[in-house]
Each structure stands twice: as structure tokens, then as C-alpha cells.
Coordinates of C-alpha atoms and ligand atoms in Angstrom, one line a residue:
M1 CA -160.6 129.7 -86.1
M2 CA -157.5 127.3 -86.5
E3 CA -155.7 126.5 -83.4
Q4 CA -152.2 127.8 -83.2
D5 CA -150.1 124.6 -82.8
R6 CA -152.1 123.4 -86.2
F7 CA -152.0 126.4 -87.8
L8 CA -147.5 126.2 -87.3
E9 CA -147.8 122.5 -88.3
V10 CA -149.4 123.4 -91.7
L11 CA -147.1 125.9 -92.1
D12 CA -144.1 124.1 -91.6
G13 CA -145.3 121.8 -94.1
F14 CA -145.4 124.0 -96.8
S15 CA -141.8 123.4 -97.4
R16 CA -142.3 119.6 -98.2
V17 CA -144.7 120.2 -100.6
R18 CA -144.0 119.8 -104.3
L19 CA -146.2 121.5 -106.9
A20 CA -146.6 121.4 -110.8
V21 CA -148.3 124.5 -112.2
I22 CA -149.1 123.8 -115.8
G23 CA -151.1 126.8 -118.2
D24 CA -150.2 130.1 -119.7
F25 CA -146.8 131.5 -118.4
F26 CA -146.4 134.9 -119.4
L27 CA -144.1 137.7 -119.2
D28 CA -145.1 141.2 -117.5
Q29 CA -142.5 144.1 -118.7
Y30 CA -142.6 147.4 -117.5
L31 CA -140.6 150.2 -119.3
V32 CA -140.1 153.2 -117.4
I33 CA -140.3 156.6 -119.5
D34 CA -138.8 159.5 -118.4
P35 CA -140.8 162.2 -120.5
A36 CA -138.1 165.1 -119.1
L37 CA -135.9 163.3 -121.5
A38 CA -138.4 163.1 -124.6
E39 CA -137.1 163.8 -127.8
T40 CA -138.6 164.2 -131.6
S41 CA -137.7 162.1 -134.3
L42 CA -135.9 163.5 -137.0
E43 CA -137.6 161.0 -139.6
T44 CA -141.4 161.0 -138.7
G45 CA -141.6 164.1 -136.4
L46 CA -143.2 162.2 -134.0
E47 CA -142.1 162.0 -130.1
A48 CA -139.7 159.2 -129.3
H49 CA -140.5 158.0 -125.7
Q50 CA -137.1 157.5 -123.6
V51 CA -136.9 154.4 -121.6
V52 CA -134.7 154.5 -118.8
A53 CA -135.5 151.3 -117.1
I54 CA -137.0 147.8 -117.8
R55 CA -138.6 145.9 -114.9
H56 CA -139.8 142.3 -115.4
S57 CA -141.2 139.4 -113.9
P58 CA -143.7 136.1 -114.5
G59 CA -147.2 136.7 -115.1
A60 CA -150.4 134.6 -115.2
A61 CA -149.2 131.1 -114.5
G62 CA -146.1 132.6 -113.4
T63 CA -147.4 134.9 -110.7
V64 CA -149.1 131.6 -109.1
T65 CA -145.3 130.3 -109.4
S66 CA -143.8 133.6 -107.9
N67 CA -146.4 133.1 -104.9
L68 CA -145.5 129.6 -104.4
A69 CA -141.5 130.5 -104.3
A70 CA -141.9 133.2 -101.6
L71 CA -144.1 130.7 -99.7
Q72 CA -141.1 128.6 -99.7
V73 CA -142.7 125.5 -101.5
G74 CA -140.6 122.5 -101.6
A75 CA -140.2 122.0 -105.4
I76 CA -142.1 123.6 -108.1
H77 CA -142.4 122.8 -111.9
A78 CA -143.6 125.1 -114.7
V79 CA -145.3 122.8 -117.5
G80 CA -146.3 124.9 -120.5
A81 CA -144.9 126.4 -123.7
I82 CA -143.1 129.8 -124.4
G83 CA -141.9 131.0 -127.2
D84 CA -137.8 131.0 -128.2
D85 CA -137.5 134.8 -128.2
G86 CA -136.1 137.6 -126.0
H87 CA -139.4 137.8 -123.7
G88 CA -138.7 134.0 -123.4
Y89 CA -135.5 134.5 -122.3
E90 CA -136.3 137.1 -119.7
L91 CA -139.2 134.7 -118.4
R92 CA -137.2 131.7 -117.8
Q93 CA -134.2 133.9 -116.1
D94 CA -137.2 135.1 -113.7
L95 CA -138.5 131.5 -113.3
Q96 CA -135.0 130.1 -112.5
R97 CA -134.3 132.9 -110.0
C98 CA -137.1 132.1 -108.0
G99 CA -136.6 128.3 -108.1
V100 CA -138.9 126.9 -110.8
A101 CA -137.9 123.8 -112.4
L102 CA -138.1 124.4 -116.3
G103 CA -137.5 121.0 -117.7
H104 CA -141.4 120.7 -119.2
L105 CA -141.3 124.1 -120.0
L106 CA -141.0 123.7 -123.8
V107 CA -139.3 126.5 -125.9
L108 CA -140.8 126.7 -129.3
D109 CA -139.8 128.8 -132.3
D110 CA -143.2 128.9 -133.7
I111 CA -144.9 130.9 -131.0
F112 CA -144.5 134.0 -129.0
T113 CA -144.1 134.0 -125.7
P114 CA -147.0 135.8 -124.3
T115 CA -146.0 139.4 -123.0
Y116 CA -148.0 142.5 -121.5
T117 CA -145.8 145.6 -121.9
K118 CA -146.6 148.2 -119.8
P119 CA -145.6 151.8 -120.6
M120 CA -144.9 153.7 -116.9
V121 CA -144.5 157.5 -117.0
I122 CA -142.2 158.7 -114.5
Q123 CA -144.2 161.8 -113.0
P124 CA -143.3 164.8 -111.1
D125 CA -143.6 163.6 -107.6
G126 CA -141.5 160.5 -108.3
G127 CA -144.1 158.2 -109.0
E128 CA -145.6 156.6 -112.1
V129 CA -148.5 156.2 -114.1
E130 CA -149.6 153.5 -116.5
A131 CA -150.0 154.1 -120.2
S132 CA -151.7 152.3 -122.6
R133 CA -150.6 148.7 -122.4
L134 CA -148.9 146.5 -125.2
D135 CA -150.2 142.9 -125.6
L136 CA -148.2 139.9 -127.2
R137 CA -150.2 136.7 -127.6
N138 CA -150.4 134.0 -129.7
R139 CA -153.6 134.2 -131.9
R140 CA -153.1 130.8 -133.3
P141 CA -153.7 127.6 -131.3
L142 CA -151.2 125.2 -130.2
S143 CA -150.7 122.1 -132.5
E144 CA -152.0 118.8 -131.0
A145 CA -148.3 117.4 -131.0
V146 CA -147.3 120.0 -128.9
L147 CA -150.2 119.7 -126.3
D148 CA -149.0 115.8 -126.4
R149 CA -145.9 116.8 -125.2
V150 CA -146.8 119.2 -122.6
M151 CA -149.5 116.5 -121.2
A152 CA -146.7 114.0 -121.5
G153 CA -144.5 116.4 -119.5
L154 CA -146.8 116.6 -116.7
E155 CA -147.5 112.6 -116.2
T156 CA -143.8 112.4 -116.3
L157 CA -144.4 114.6 -113.2
L158 CA -147.3 113.0 -111.5
P159 CA -145.2 110.4 -109.3
E160 CA -143.0 113.3 -107.8
V161 CA -145.2 116.1 -107.1
D162 CA -148.4 116.3 -104.7
G163 CA -150.2 118.7 -106.5
V164 CA -151.2 120.2 -110.0
I165 CA -152.3 124.1 -110.1
I166 CA -154.0 124.5 -113.5
A167 CA -153.6 128.4 -114.5
D168 CA -155.9 128.8 -117.6
Q169 CA -155.1 132.3 -118.2
V170 CA -156.4 132.4 -122.2
A171 CA -160.0 133.6 -122.3
E172 CA -160.0 133.0 -126.2
P173 CA -161.1 129.8 -126.6
N174 CA -158.4 127.0 -127.5
L175 CA -155.7 129.7 -127.8
G176 CA -153.4 128.9 -124.8
V177 CA -152.1 126.0 -123.6
I178 CA -155.5 124.8 -121.4
T179 CA -157.5 123.5 -124.7
D180 CA -161.0 122.0 -124.4
T181 CA -159.2 118.6 -125.2
V182 CA -156.4 119.4 -122.4
R183 CA -159.2 120.0 -120.0
E184 CA -160.5 116.8 -120.9
R185 CA -157.0 114.7 -120.6
L186 CA -156.9 116.5 -117.3
A187 CA -159.9 115.2 -116.0
D188 CA -158.7 111.9 -116.7
L189 CA -155.8 112.2 -115.3
A190 CA -157.2 113.7 -111.9
A191 CA -159.4 110.7 -111.9
A192 CA -156.7 108.2 -112.3
H193 CA -154.5 109.8 -109.8
P194 CA -156.6 110.4 -106.8
Q195 CA -153.5 111.0 -104.6
V196 CA -152.2 114.1 -106.6
L197 CA -154.4 117.3 -105.6
F198 CA -155.4 119.1 -109.0
F199 CA -156.6 122.4 -108.2
A200 CA -158.0 124.6 -111.4
D201 CA -158.3 128.8 -111.8
S202 CA -159.1 130.0 -114.9
R203 CA -160.2 133.2 -116.0
A204 CA -163.1 132.1 -118.5
H205 CA -163.9 128.6 -118.6
I206 CA -164.0 127.5 -114.9
G207 CA -167.3 125.8 -115.8
D208 CA -165.7 123.2 -118.2
F209 CA -163.4 121.5 -115.5
R210 CA -164.5 118.2 -114.4
Q211 CA -162.8 116.0 -111.6
V212 CA -160.7 118.8 -110.5
I213 CA -161.1 121.4 -107.4
I214 CA -162.0 124.7 -108.8
K215 CA -161.8 128.3 -107.6
P216 CA -164.1 130.4 -109.4
N217 CA -165.0 134.0 -108.0
R218 CA -168.6 134.9 -107.0
R219 CA -169.5 135.8 -110.6
E220 CA -167.7 132.8 -112.1
A221 CA -169.3 130.7 -110.0
A222 CA -172.8 132.0 -110.8
L223 CA -172.0 131.5 -114.3
C224 CA -171.2 127.9 -114.3
L225 CA -174.9 127.3 -113.6
G226 CA -175.8 129.7 -116.0
V227 CA -176.8 132.8 -113.4
E228 CA -176.2 135.8 -115.2
D229 CA -176.7 138.2 -112.2
E230 CA -175.2 137.0 -109.1
A231 CA -175.2 140.2 -107.3
E232 CA -178.6 138.7 -106.5
A233 CA -177.4 135.8 -104.8
G234 CA -176.3 136.0 -101.2
T235 CA -173.6 134.2 -99.5
E236 CA -176.2 131.4 -98.5
A237 CA -177.4 130.6 -102.1
L238 CA -173.6 130.8 -103.3
G239 CA -172.7 128.3 -101.1
G240 CA -175.5 126.5 -102.4
M241 CA -174.2 126.8 -106.1
G242 CA -170.8 125.5 -104.5
Q243 CA -172.0 122.4 -103.1
E244 CA -174.1 121.8 -106.9
L245 CA -170.3 122.4 -108.6
A246 CA -168.8 120.2 -106.0
R247 CA -171.4 117.5 -106.8
R248 CA -170.6 118.0 -110.2
N249 CA -167.1 117.7 -110.2
G250 CA -166.7 115.2 -107.8
R251 CA -164.2 117.7 -105.7
P252 CA -164.3 120.6 -103.6
V253 CA -165.1 124.4 -104.6
F254 CA -163.8 127.2 -103.5
I255 CA -165.6 130.7 -104.0
T256 CA -163.7 133.3 -103.4
L257 CA -165.7 136.7 -102.4
G258 CA -163.5 139.6 -102.7
P259 CA -162.4 141.1 -99.1
E260 CA -165.4 138.4 -97.8
G261 CA -163.0 135.9 -98.3
M262 CA -164.2 132.2 -99.5
L263 CA -166.6 129.8 -99.0
A264 CA -165.1 126.5 -98.8
C265 CA -167.8 123.6 -100.1
D266 CA -167.9 120.0 -100.7
A267 CA -170.8 118.1 -101.8
E268 CA -172.7 118.0 -98.1
S269 CA -171.6 121.5 -97.1
A270 CA -170.4 124.9 -97.5
T271 CA -168.2 126.9 -95.1
H272 CA -167.9 130.6 -95.2
V273 CA -164.5 131.5 -94.0
P274 CA -164.2 135.4 -93.9
G275 CA -161.8 137.8 -95.3
I276 CA -158.9 139.2 -93.7
S277 CA -160.0 143.0 -93.3
V278 CA -156.6 144.9 -94.1
E279 CA -156.4 148.6 -93.4
G280 CA -155.4 151.5 -96.1
P281 CA -155.4 151.1 -99.9
T282 CA -155.5 148.0 -101.7
D283 CA -154.7 146.8 -105.2
I284 CA -156.5 143.5 -105.9
V285 CA -154.4 142.4 -109.4
G286 CA -152.9 139.2 -108.6
A287 CA -155.6 138.1 -105.5
G288 CA -156.7 135.3 -106.8
D289 CA -153.2 134.0 -107.7
S290 CA -151.8 134.3 -104.5
A291 CA -155.1 132.9 -102.7
T292 CA -154.8 130.1 -104.9
A293 CA -151.4 129.6 -103.4
G294 CA -151.9 129.8 -99.7
T295 CA -155.0 127.3 -100.6
V296 CA -153.0 124.9 -102.4
L297 CA -150.0 124.7 -100.2
A298 CA -152.3 124.0 -97.2
L299 CA -154.5 121.4 -98.8
C300 CA -151.1 119.4 -99.8
A301 CA -149.8 120.1 -96.1
G302 CA -152.7 118.2 -94.7
A303 CA -155.1 120.8 -93.8
N304 CA -159.0 120.9 -94.2
L305 CA -161.2 123.0 -96.8
A306 CA -162.5 125.6 -94.1
D307 CA -158.5 125.8 -92.7
S308 CA -157.2 126.0 -96.6
A309 CA -159.5 129.0 -97.2
L310 CA -158.1 130.7 -94.1
F311 CA -154.4 130.6 -95.4
G312 CA -155.8 131.8 -99.0
N313 CA -157.5 134.6 -97.4
L314 CA -154.3 135.3 -95.2
V315 CA -151.7 135.1 -98.3
A316 CA -154.2 137.4 -100.4
S317 CA -154.7 140.0 -97.7
I318 CA -151.0 140.5 -97.8
T319 CA -150.8 140.7 -101.5
V320 CA -153.3 143.2 -102.0
Q321 CA -151.9 145.6 -99.6
Q322 CA -148.9 145.8 -102.5
I323 CA -149.7 148.5 -104.5
G324 CA -148.8 148.6 -108.4
A325 CA -147.6 145.1 -108.3
T326 CA -148.8 141.7 -108.0
G327 CA -147.1 141.1 -104.8
T328 CA -145.9 137.8 -102.7
A329 CA -146.1 136.8 -99.2
S330 CA -143.6 135.1 -97.0
P331 CA -144.3 132.3 -94.2
S332 CA -143.3 134.9 -91.9
Q333 CA -145.5 137.5 -92.9
V334 CA -148.7 134.9 -93.2
L335 CA -147.8 133.9 -89.6
Q336 CA -147.7 137.7 -88.6
R337 CA -150.9 138.4 -90.2
Y338 CA -152.7 135.4 -88.5
L339 CA -151.1 136.4 -85.0
D340 CA -152.4 139.8 -85.5
T341 CA -155.6 139.0 -86.6
F342 CA -156.3 136.5 -84.4
G343 CA -154.2 137.6 -81.5
A344 CA -151.3 135.6 -79.9
G345 CA -153.1 133.7 -77.6
A346 CA -155.0 132.1 -80.6
Ligands
LIG1 N1 -159.8 144.2 -100.2 C1 -159.3 143.1 -99.4 N2 -159.3 142.7 -98.6 C2 -158.8 141.4 -97.9 N3 -158.5 140.6 -98.8 C3 -159.2 140.4 -99.7 C4 -159.5 142.0 -100.9 N4 -159.9 141.4 -101.7 C5 -159.6 140.2 -102.1 N5 -159.0 139.7 -101.1 C6 -158.4 138.4 -100.8 O1 -158.4 137.7 -102.0 C7 -159.4 136.6 -102.7 C8 -159.3 136.5 -104.2 O2 -160.4 137.8 -104.3 P1 -161.4 137.9 -105.3 O3 -162.7 137.2 -105.0 O4 -161.4 139.2 -106.0 O5 -160.7 137.0 -106.7 P2 -160.7 137.1 -108.1 O6 -162.0 137.8 -109.1 O7 -160.4 136.1 -108.5 O8 -159.4 138.0 -108.5 P3 -158.6 137.8 -109.8 O9 -158.9 139.4 -110.4 O10 -156.9 138.3 -109.0 O11 -158.3 136.8 -110.6 C9 -160.3 136.4 -101.7 O12 -161.0 135.2 -101.6 C10 -159.7 137.3 -100.3 O13 -159.2 136.2 -99.6
LIG2 MG1 -159.8 135.3 -110.7

């Protein structure tokens, strides 16, 4: 448990933290369809779905920046590459609206802005049900020249940031911004700039990072060490794996455990920081990204590993309660959740 004075000090420090987020910036787009207005196409005889509203928000690396913005971080820089297309325009608008600096988010005319389009069909009770998604992503690797420009952008920012979050979303090898060579270059940069905190999350390649803090979930951590069936591994065994990974990486490791919270590990020890239990329905989409935002802000504001994991757990416990949205949390919500959990006398 963290003392209240210390908790407030760290939370207050969030607004002085400056971060870069490098990786895959996506657009999440929702097309709201009213089935009562459906028409039949004269040309094809097929049903023409009638879109009555469009919502959009940043996804993947953009989910992390939205969470950082809601937590009132001091500064955020987006680093990556998107397309010179309509989706890219909307994505940049959304990012700009939450204060993300876009000077190092390249806009290229030969790639797509990766976009998940979700048709949302209005139901008789007024709710919405998601129909099958349309995915737009890049099927060819970015050129080395583009990746050089992305990395040069990150290097320019290093003197002015406290931390770098690596958001490696694309599962297919080398089809996103974080390619094998970029991972190597990030390891070199992290080793050469120990004053900057590097923190990676990756959907499919977390075991390929070196010299940076990593945040695998239970299954990803086990896979890093070649363990196929992590269900066998209890919290203690996972802690051992976290320590082994921390030794291999030369940096701490946070293993997320869903509702059970996190294991904060370094080479010498593993501390279980229990999750914050919440009532009612939960929606875990984006839980990992909000945990990242809370944990990294706390680390950069000077908290130790276990206290930073607590911040990650608190932020994620708020966003999992936001159903049908990835969700975000504000500093006052985080404080309230801390007080509700540990008591006002904490
Ligand atoms: N049901 C829950 N109640 C409270 N907190 C939760 C719950 N589920 C997840 N969390 C919080 O979210 C964090 C991340 O969850 P999880 O371990 O499921 O990550 P993940 O598998 O990487 O998720 P993602 O699918 O977003 O990548 C946990 O460490 C915990 O703090
Ligand atoms: Mg995850």
C-alpha cells in the first residue's frame, strides 16, 4: 500500500512528464447504421445500409496517447507514419484535439492510415451491436528510408522527453513501424540514453525487445521463455519468469495479470501488486494500454516499480468499467479510485 502523501505527490507529477509514443497509430472508425432506413439498391438489388453517424478515435498507439492526455501528461509527441488520406486527416484531428504534437508523425502518400471500421447497427432498444469489421492495413513493409526518418525523429526528441513508449501493434512481422531493425535500434538508443525511460508493449513480439522495460501479459511472458501453457504457472512461477526476463533485458518487467493486477519484477525480486476489484460489467478492450499509461507516468514521476504498477492498476480499473469504448481516466478519477479502495485514511 502506498501512503497518501506520496500518492498525491506522484499524481501531481504527471503534469510535468514529457513523453514520446513511437509505433503504430491507427484510426478506429464507427459507422452507425439505422436498419429502419435500409434501402434496396436499384442497381444490385442488395440492401444499402444507411449510415446516420460516424464516430472515430485514435487506436493502437493512439489509445495510449488518449490515455496519457486524459491523465494530463505534460507533453506527448507521436512518432510514426500514417497515410496521406481521409482517415489520416481524421486521426491527426483527433490526436491534435488531445494535445499530441504531430511534428514527427510522418504523412506518406504510399501507405494507408491503418483503420478498423466497425459498423454499429442500432437496435430496437436504442443500443448498438457491432457487425463484422472492415480492416485497412498496410500489407507491405515500410521502406528503410522511411524507418530512418522515423528513428531520426525519435532521436531529435530524446533530449526533451522523460520517456519513450513503444506501441508495437502489428502482429505480422515487419509490417508496422516497429520492425526487427527498429527494435535493435531502440535497444541501442535505450542503452545510450539511460536517463530516458523506454517502455515497450507489443501484441506479438514482446520477447524480441532488449534494453527496454517490457509489459507482457501472463501468456506473453510465458511465451517469451518458450513456455506454451502458462495456465500451469502460478503467480510465483510467473514472478520467476519476470525476474529472468528482467535479467535478460537489463530492465524491469511488468507482467499484467488481468483482474489480479500486475507483477513488478527486476533482476532480484518480483512483487505482486493486486488488481483493483470493480463491481458490475467490465470491458477489457484497451486495459493493457491504460495500464501502460498509468505505469509509465508514475515511473517518470519518480515512483518505484510496485507503486507504478499500482497506478497502472488504478487507471485500468477505471477504463475497464467503460463498456463499448477503450476508455480513459482523469487524475481526479484515479485519486477517487485510490481513496475508495484504500480508504480516506490511507
Ligand atoms: N476485470 C478487471 N478488473 C480490474 N482491473 C482489470 C481487470 N482486467 C484487467 N484489469 C487491469 O488491466 C491490466 C491489464 O490487463 P490484462 O492483463 O488483461 O492485459 P492485456 O492482456 O495486455 O490486455 P490487452 O488486451 O488490452 O492488451 C491489469 O494489469 C489490471 O490492472
Ligand atoms: Mg496487451
